[in-house]
Amino acid sequence: MKAHPRETAQTRCLALARNFLEDPAQAQACLREALAQAGEGDLPALARATRRLARLRAPEGGRMTALVQELDRALPLTAPDTLPAQGWTGAAEAFLQNLLPESRRLFLRRYFWGEGIGPLAVAFRQNEVGIHDQLDHLRQQLVGRLQAAGALPPDGAALFAALDDLPARWVAETAGLAPRRGRKVLPAVLGAAAGVALVAAIVVANPPAEPTPQGLAGEPGVIQDGVYYVYAGSGFGLPGQEREAVGLFRYTPGQGAEELVSCADHPIVTGANYGWDVNSHGLYYIDRETGQLFRQDLESGAESLLYTIPDEDFYLPEDQLDEGDLWDYYVHGETPEVLIPAAIRFQEVTEDQVVLTYRHTDGASNDTLVLDSRTGEELSRTPDPDPREGWTTRLGDRVIEKVVMPHTEGFTYPGWEEDAETNAYHWTDLRENGVSLLPPGTMEGQAEGAQDFRGGLLIGYCPRETLDEQGNYVRYATGYLLLTPEGGTYDLPAGAEEDLRTYHAAAGAWVYFTQRAWEEGDTGGRRMTHPLWARNLHTGEEVQVAPDVPGDQVVTDGAWVYCSDGTTTDCYSLTTDPQGRPTGLTLVEEGL
């Protein structure tokens, strides 16, 4: 017999209280008081009341403290000109509104429901390292949007508390496990994609009277041979607009854009170098619903199937959990032992090879799979190290090892017990041919990643096992290493606290970055600007390319520059002086 809906809501909210309070008796008392406050309300009302009470009663140093610190570490060290609470809570809600549903569920199950990394790995059928990486990326996205809106909260605690008032539809959306969908049968080869002027209107959860046009924006794209390839529909929409994945587009300066792959045909995992990539002759993409890798020829438009996850690894029993497993999961927080479908993601695409990570059904072990980029022939398959000990990244002919290192005996920080439970109580070294690449006394920064960086691998580093003045663990980058496929290794500064820089792309002898600045307004107050700079990798010379660029995404190959605010994208040509220094931007087309 199925449980009564109210009983299901109570069970879920009891798990929420346990996540914050940890003590079963206190969790039961919290739920009883929440029931008294919410009356016979539905799940959203009861969950919000439970969360508010549990948050206020949570012990110092427990899971809630760790969650607050995760948000706090993502915020800049200084937050000038913060808005009143209604300002930044509104901006945060707009950010959540425009996330893709799967990303929103992951973020809120962590920071609204307080779930551990282990249960999230089971629910989203990934390993714990992947969950850590996605949450880190989402936190950085959120803070970037708040900065762009001039709406930074004073600290992580304020941002965490604002989630007490999460809209009811999202409470319901994130309350349970996401449903699975079966594999679709697709033809092996399709003709060339029909060209379109720009992206079609998106479909939102509550459709407006007039469809809202969606531009060529979302995640940063890839420039290949002067042409811009971009996944449209994964980014930040306008107020009241929920972006929907549309597909992969190709934009040629002066000639417009055309759709190459529709997400209606191939639901593609977002993230260039994760779910799709491109070289001079082919566009590559992974269909997440079928576990298949496709290549589209850039000249003919013909689509070919390069690789398919074996059925026995992709088709798993629909029901692996019995009632006891679910009870232990929701009430006691115990992670059930359950298989997850195998998955593939890109490590690297070169002219001749496609390098994939093949995640096995245990959700932890991986293989590095190398395929011929034209035929899909399997060239090699190498088991990766245990992720608890480290993992490798390909960069051209270079193999970069990330090695997990234990903390010295006695070193602790707030929330270290939670990290120990999820195997995150460690630091990582970066090595090539067994030799560390990091400066002495440093470790890889755990608050920054190399996602979406073009022209190499960007790794943030920070002092090893160090606490700041507030006693928090320093994980934000104090410097960066840029590794290039040609074998170069360059040390880059992080910038001062008041003007932290964001590195976007490396091209030729230059690496391009934006550096936060403030401009005094005519009527008082200040406006945040984002000047674009270039730094010579060999001499260290820095030149300003533009006094301000729109948005926070910059993609360049040294000849073309694409700047995006997550809603639309502007195309520029890059001008240089006779010595090859970048000197300015010339607008080619705006509002793509």
Short mmCIF file of C-alpha atoms in Angstrom, two decimals, residues 75-80 143 147-148 152 496-502 513-519 527-533 548:
data_model
loop_
_atom_site.label_atom_id
_atom_site.label_comp_id
_atom_site.label_asym_id
_atom_site.label_seq_id
_atom_site.Cartn_x
_atom_site.Cartn_y
_atom_site.Cartn_z
CA LEU A 75 31.84 34.72 -2.46
CA PRO A 76 34.56 37.34 -3.02
CA LEU A 77 36.67 38.23 -0.01
CA THR A 78 35.09 41.68 -0.08
CA ALA A 79 31.57 42.51 -1.19
CA PRO A 80 31.31 46.29 -1.76
CA VAL A 143 28.17 34.34 -7.45
CA GLN A 147 28.17 40.20 -8.98
CA ALA A 148 26.90 41.15 -12.41
CA LEU A 152 26.20 40.27 -3.51
CA ALA A 496 44.55 41.74 -5.52
CA GLU A 497 41.49 41.21 -3.32
CA GLU A 498 39.73 44.32 -4.60
CA ASP A 499 40.26 43.56 -8.30
CA LEU A 500 40.32 39.80 -8.66
CA ARG A 501 40.88 38.66 -12.22
CA THR A 502 39.13 35.93 -14.21
CA PHE A 513 41.38 38.01 -18.52
CA THR A 514 38.82 40.40 -17.08
CA GLN A 515 39.56 42.32 -13.92
CA ARG A 516 36.75 43.68 -11.77
CA ALA A 517 36.76 47.47 -11.43
CA TRP A 518 34.41 50.15 -10.09
CA GLU A 519 33.36 53.33 -11.85
CA ARG A 527 29.05 50.78 -11.10
CA MET A 528 30.96 47.54 -11.57
CA THR A 529 32.89 47.27 -14.84
CA HIS A 530 34.85 44.41 -16.40
CA PRO A 531 37.89 45.66 -18.35
CA LEU A 532 39.42 43.09 -20.71
CA TRP A 533 43.20 42.65 -20.43
CA ASP A 548 34.54 47.25 -20.29
#
